[in-house]
CSV table of C-alpha atoms in Angstrom, one decimal:
chain,number,residue,atom,x,y,z
A,256,TRP,CA,14.5,-8.8,-12.6
A,257,ALA,CA,11.9,-8.8,-15.4
A,258,GLY,CA,8.2,-8.6,-16.0
A,259,ALA,CA,6.1,-11.7,-15.8
A,260,SER,CA,4.2,-13.4,-18.6
A,261,ALA,CA,1.4,-15.9,-18.2
A,262,ASN,CA,0.0,-18.7,-20.3
A,263,SER,CA,-3.8,-17.9,-20.6
A,264,VAL,CA,-4.6,-21.6,-20.7
A,265,ASN,CA,-2.4,-22.7,-17.9
A,266,PRO,CA,-0.5,-19.8,-16.3
A,267,SER,CA,1.3,-22.1,-13.9
A,268,ALA,CA,3.2,-23.6,-16.9
A,269,ASN,CA,5.1,-20.3,-17.2
A,270,ALA,CA,5.4,-19.1,-13.6
A,271,LEU,CA,5.7,-20.2,-10.0
A,272,LEU,CA,4.2,-17.9,-7.4
A,273,LEU,CA,6.4,-17.8,-4.3
A,274,ILE,CA,4.9,-16.5,-1.1
A,275,ALA,CA,7.7,-15.4,1.2
A,276,GLY,CA,5.7,-15.9,4.3
A,277,GLY,CA,5.9,-16.3,8.0
A,278,VAL,CA,6.0,-12.5,8.5
A,279,GLY,CA,3.5,-13.2,10.0
A,280,PRO,CA,2.1,-16.6,9.3
A,281,ARG,CA,-1.5,-15.5,9.3
A,282,ALA,CA,-0.9,-12.9,6.5
A,283,SER,CA,0.8,-15.4,4.2
A,284,ILE,CA,-2.1,-17.9,4.7
A,285,GLU,CA,-4.6,-15.2,3.9
A,286,LEU,CA,-2.7,-14.4,0.7
A,287,HIS,CA,-2.5,-18.0,-0.4
A,288,ALA,CA,-6.3,-18.3,0.2
A,289,LYS,CA,-7.0,-15.2,-1.9
A,290,ILE,CA,-4.9,-16.6,-4.7
A,291,LEU,CA,-7.0,-19.8,-4.7
A,292,LYS,CA,-10.3,-17.8,-4.4
A,293,ASN,CA,-9.4,-15.6,-7.4
A,294,THR,CA,-8.0,-18.3,-9.7
A,295,ILE,CA,-10.1,-19.3,-12.7
A,296,THR,CA,-9.7,-23.0,-13.3
A,297,ALA,CA,-11.1,-25.8,-15.4
A,298,GLY,CA,-12.7,-27.2,-12.3
A,299,ASP,CA,-9.9,-29.5,-11.3
A,300,ASP,CA,-6.7,-29.4,-9.1
A,301,GLN,CA,-4.4,-29.4,-12.0
A,302,SER,CA,-5.4,-26.1,-13.5
A,303,HIS,CA,-4.6,-24.1,-10.3
A,304,LEU,CA,-1.6,-21.9,-10.2
A,305,ASP,CA,1.6,-23.3,-8.9
A,306,VAL,CA,2.3,-21.7,-5.5
A,307,LEU,CA,5.3,-22.3,-3.3
A,308,HIS,CA,4.5,-21.1,0.2
A,309,VAL,CA,7.7,-20.6,2.3
A,310,SER,CA,7.0,-20.0,6.0
A,311,CYS,CA,9.8,-20.4,8.5
A,312,PRO,CA,9.0,-17.7,11.1
A,313,ALA,CA,11.6,-18.8,13.6
A,314,ARG,CA,14.3,-17.9,11.0
A,315,VAL,CA,13.2,-14.3,10.5
A,316,SER,CA,13.4,-11.8,13.4
A,317,ASP,CA,10.7,-9.3,14.3
A,318,ARG,CA,10.4,-6.4,11.8
A,319,THR,CA,9.1,-3.8,14.2
A,320,GLY,CA,11.8,-4.7,16.7
A,321,PHE,CA,14.5,-4.2,14.1
A,322,ILE,CA,13.0,-0.9,12.8
A,323,CYS,CA,12.5,0.6,16.3
A,324,GLY,CA,15.7,-0.9,17.9
A,325,GLY,CA,18.0,-1.3,14.9
A,326,ALA,CA,19.9,-4.1,16.5
A,327,GLY,CA,20.4,-7.7,15.5
A,328,PRO,CA,20.2,-9.3,12.0
A,329,ASN,CA,18.3,-7.6,9.3
A,330,PRO,CA,15.0,-9.5,8.7
A,331,GLY,CA,15.2,-8.7,5.0
A,332,GLU,CA,18.5,-10.6,4.6
A,333,GLN,CA,17.2,-13.5,6.7
A,334,LEU,CA,14.0,-13.9,4.5
A,335,ALA,CA,16.1,-13.5,1.3
A,336,ASP,CA,18.2,-16.4,2.3
A,337,LEU,CA,15.1,-18.6,2.8
A,338,VAL,CA,13.7,-17.5,-0.6
A,339,ALA,CA,17.0,-18.2,-2.3
A,340,GLU,CA,17.1,-21.7,-0.9
A,341,ALA,CA,13.5,-22.3,-2.1
A,342,VAL,CA,14.2,-20.9,-5.6
A,343,LEU,CA,17.3,-22.9,-6.1
A,344,ALA,CA,15.6,-26.1,-4.9
A,345,THR,CA,13.0,-25.7,-7.7
A,346,ARG,CA,15.5,-25.2,-10.5
A,347,ALA,CA,16.5,-28.8,-11.0
A,348,ASN,CA,13.2,-29.7,-12.5
A,349,HIS,CA,12.1,-26.3,-13.8
A,350,PRO,CA,15.3,-24.5,-15.0
A,351,SER,CA,13.5,-21.9,-17.2
A,352,ARG,CA,10.3,-21.1,-15.3
A,353,ARG,CA,9.7,-17.5,-14.1
A,354,ILE,CA,9.3,-17.1,-10.4
A,355,ILE,CA,7.2,-14.3,-9.0
A,356,ILE,CA,7.9,-13.4,-5.4
A,357,GLY,CA,5.8,-11.5,-2.9
A,358,VAL,CA,6.0,-10.7,0.8
A,359,PRO,CA,2.6,-10.2,2.5
A,360,CYS,CA,3.8,-7.9,5.2
A,361,VAL,CA,3.6,-4.1,5.2
A,362,THR,CA,6.1,-3.5,7.9
A,363,PHE,CA,8.6,-5.7,6.0
A,364,HIS,CA,8.5,-3.1,3.2
A,365,ALA,CA,10.2,-0.4,5.2
A,366,ARG,CA,13.2,0.6,3.1
A,367,MET,CA,15.8,-0.5,5.6
A,368,ILE,CA,14.4,-4.1,5.4
A,369,PHE,CA,13.0,-4.4,1.9
A,370,ASP,CA,16.1,-2.8,0.3
A,371,ALA,CA,18.3,-5.4,2.1
A,372,PHE,CA,15.9,-8.2,1.0
A,373,GLU,CA,16.1,-7.1,-2.6
A,374,ALA,CA,19.9,-6.6,-2.6
A,375,ARG,CA,20.5,-10.0,-1.1
A,376,LEU,CA,18.2,-11.7,-3.6
A,377,ILE,CA,19.9,-10.0,-6.5
A,378,SER,CA,23.3,-11.0,-5.2
A,379,SER,CA,22.1,-14.6,-4.8
A,380,PHE,CA,20.5,-15.0,-8.2
A,381,GLU,CA,23.2,-13.1,-10.2
A,382,SER,CA,25.8,-15.5,-8.8
A,383,THR,CA,23.7,-18.4,-10.2
A,384,GLY,CA,22.5,-16.7,-13.4
A,385,GLU,CA,18.8,-16.8,-12.2
A,386,GLY,CA,18.3,-13.0,-12.0
A,387,SER,CA,16.4,-12.5,-15.3
A,388,LYS,CA,13.9,-15.2,-14.3
A,389,VAL,CA,12.8,-13.7,-11.0
A,390,VAL,CA,10.1,-11.0,-10.5
A,391,LEU,CA,9.9,-9.3,-7.1
A,392,ILE,CA,6.5,-7.6,-6.3
A,393,ASN,CA,6.6,-4.5,-4.1
A,394,LEU,CA,3.4,-4.7,-2.0
A,395,ILE,CA,3.4,-1.0,-1.1
A,396,ASP,CA,3.8,0.2,-4.6
A,397,SER,CA,1.0,-2.2,-5.7
A,398,ILE,CA,-1.4,-1.1,-3.0
A,399,CYS,CA,-0.8,2.6,-3.6
A,400,ALA,CA,-1.3,2.2,-7.3
A,401,THR,CA,-4.6,0.4,-6.7
A,402,PHE,CA,-5.8,3.2,-4.4
A,403,ALA,CA,-4.6,5.9,-6.8
A,404,ALA,CA,-6.6,4.4,-9.6
A,405,ASP,CA,-9.9,4.8,-7.7
A,406,ASP,CA,-11.3,8.4,-8.0
A,407,ASP,CA,-13.3,7.9,-4.8
A,408,ILE,CA,-10.2,7.4,-2.7
A,409,LYS,CA,-8.1,10.4,-1.6
A,410,ARG,CA,-7.5,10.0,2.2
A,411,VAL,CA,-6.1,6.7,3.4
A,412,CYS,CA,-5.8,5.9,7.1
A,413,VAL,CA,-2.9,3.5,7.7
A,414,LEU,CA,-3.5,1.0,10.5
A,415,GLY,CA,-0.1,-0.6,11.1
A,416,THR,CA,2.4,-1.6,13.7
A,417,HIS,CA,4.7,0.9,15.3
A,418,GLY,CA,7.3,-0.4,12.9
A,419,THR,CA,5.1,0.5,9.9
A,420,VAL,CA,4.7,4.0,11.3
A,421,LYS,CA,8.3,4.6,12.1
A,422,GLY,CA,9.5,3.0,8.8
A,423,GLY,CA,7.6,5.7,6.9
A,424,THR,CA,7.8,4.0,3.5
A,425,LEU,CA,4.1,3.5,3.2
A,426,PHE,CA,3.3,7.1,3.9
A,427,ALA,CA,5.8,8.3,1.4
A,428,SER,CA,4.5,6.1,-1.3
A,429,LEU,CA,0.9,7.1,-0.7
A,430,ALA,CA,1.9,10.8,-1.0
A,431,GLU,CA,3.9,10.0,-4.2
A,432,HIS,CA,0.7,8.5,-5.7
A,433,GLY,CA,-1.2,11.7,-4.9
A,434,LEU,CA,-3.0,10.3,-1.9
A,435,ASP,CA,-3.4,11.8,1.6
A,436,PRO,CA,-2.1,9.4,4.3
A,437,ALA,CA,-3.5,9.6,7.8
A,438,LEU,CA,-2.8,8.0,11.1
A,439,PRO,CA,-4.9,7.3,14.2
A,440,ASP,CA,-4.3,9.5,17.2
A,441,THR,CA,-1.6,8.4,19.6
A,442,GLU,CA,-3.9,6.5,22.0
A,443,THR,CA,-5.7,4.7,19.2
A,444,GLN,CA,-2.3,3.8,17.6
A,445,ALA,CA,-1.2,2.2,20.9
A,446,LEU,CA,-4.4,0.2,21.1
A,447,LEU,CA,-3.9,-1.0,17.5
A,448,HIS,CA,-0.3,-2.1,18.1
A,449,GLU,CA,-1.3,-3.9,21.2
A,450,SER,CA,-4.1,-5.7,19.3
A,451,ILE,CA,-1.6,-7.0,16.9
A,452,TYR,CA,1.3,-7.8,19.3
A,453,ASN,CA,-0.3,-8.9,22.6
A,454,THR,CA,1.1,-12.4,23.2
A,455,SER,CA,-2.1,-13.6,24.9
A,456,TRP,CA,-4.9,-12.3,22.6
A,457,GLY,CA,-3.3,-10.3,19.8
A,458,LEU,CA,-3.5,-11.1,16.1
A,459,LYS,CA,-0.1,-12.7,16.1
A,460,SER,CA,-0.7,-14.9,19.1
A,461,LYS,CA,-3.6,-17.1,17.8
A,462,SER,CA,-4.6,-19.0,14.8
A,463,ARG,CA,-8.0,-17.2,14.9
A,464,VAL,CA,-9.0,-13.6,15.7
A,465,THR,CA,-9.9,-13.4,19.4
A,466,GLU,CA,-12.9,-11.5,20.5
A,467,LYS,CA,-10.8,-9.0,22.4
A,468,ALA,CA,-8.7,-8.3,19.3
A,469,ARG,CA,-11.8,-7.9,17.1
A,470,THR,CA,-13.5,-5.6,19.6
A,471,ASN,CA,-10.3,-3.4,19.8
A,472,LEU,CA,-9.9,-3.2,16.1
A,473,MET,CA,-13.5,-2.1,15.7
A,474,GLN,CA,-12.9,0.6,18.2
A,475,VAL,CA,-9.8,1.6,16.3
A,476,LEU,CA,-11.9,2.0,13.1
A,477,ARG,CA,-14.6,4.0,14.9
A,478,ASN,CA,-12.0,6.3,16.5
A,479,ALA,CA,-10.3,7.0,13.1
A,480,VAL,CA,-13.6,7.6,11.4
A,481,ASN,CA,-14.8,10.0,14.1
A,482,ARG,CA,-11.5,11.8,14.2
A,483,GLY,CA,-11.6,12.4,10.5
A,484,LYS,CA,-15.0,13.8,10.7
A,485,GLN,CA,-14.1,16.1,13.6
A,486,ILE,CA,-11.2,17.7,11.7
A,487,GLY,CA,-13.1,17.9,8.4
A,488,GLN,CA,-10.9,15.3,6.7
A,489,PRO,CA,-13.1,12.1,6.3
A,490,ILE,CA,-11.4,8.8,5.7
A,491,ASP,CA,-12.0,7.2,2.3
A,492,ALA,CA,-10.1,3.9,2.9
A,493,PHE,CA,-8.2,1.9,5.5
A,494,LEU,CA,-5.1,0.0,5.1
A,495,LEU,CA,-4.2,-2.7,7.6
């Protein structure tokens, strides 16, 4: 594992961005869109960054179910196998190019999943001599460092699945960066999780945000803001 370098004229000549997606599919699409939106180009297709978007959701089991139940295959190992397949497939034509990997899923970064993901990748790439050419980005570390660099942000309310809450990794990292993590009250947390996981109208169920999910999420935000004010600990930022 090593740091990434980029060609200021054409960064894609030096690196391939690999989105380890499908966890869930909407999040990885949003990440891909943000990469496009924030890339400075020469005004043509060819100067965009090279992005390999891997999304095979049926091959990666539910992260919250694994964290809360602990049974079945580890989603980290499952996604690592997909990523290894994709990386090795690119090596025939680009043997020396750096590959930068990111997983746009907070729940996935629970230690019991992310550590297994990283260990499996290291094992796969060390056996093929590819380890020094791969960079793995830790989403939680990056988020917390960004918040910590803002003097106006001290108290961060985490809006996550039950898996994110039980995993605890995000809260520990926020605290390590000198931030004060907060959670919604129990009733609001249940409403939030349902708004993500409901199979009829939740965020995971549709290709668009349903009106019911949107209404619930706005209520979650209002509840968290009001609770912070009531206990004299106002919320500076939200993390969903």
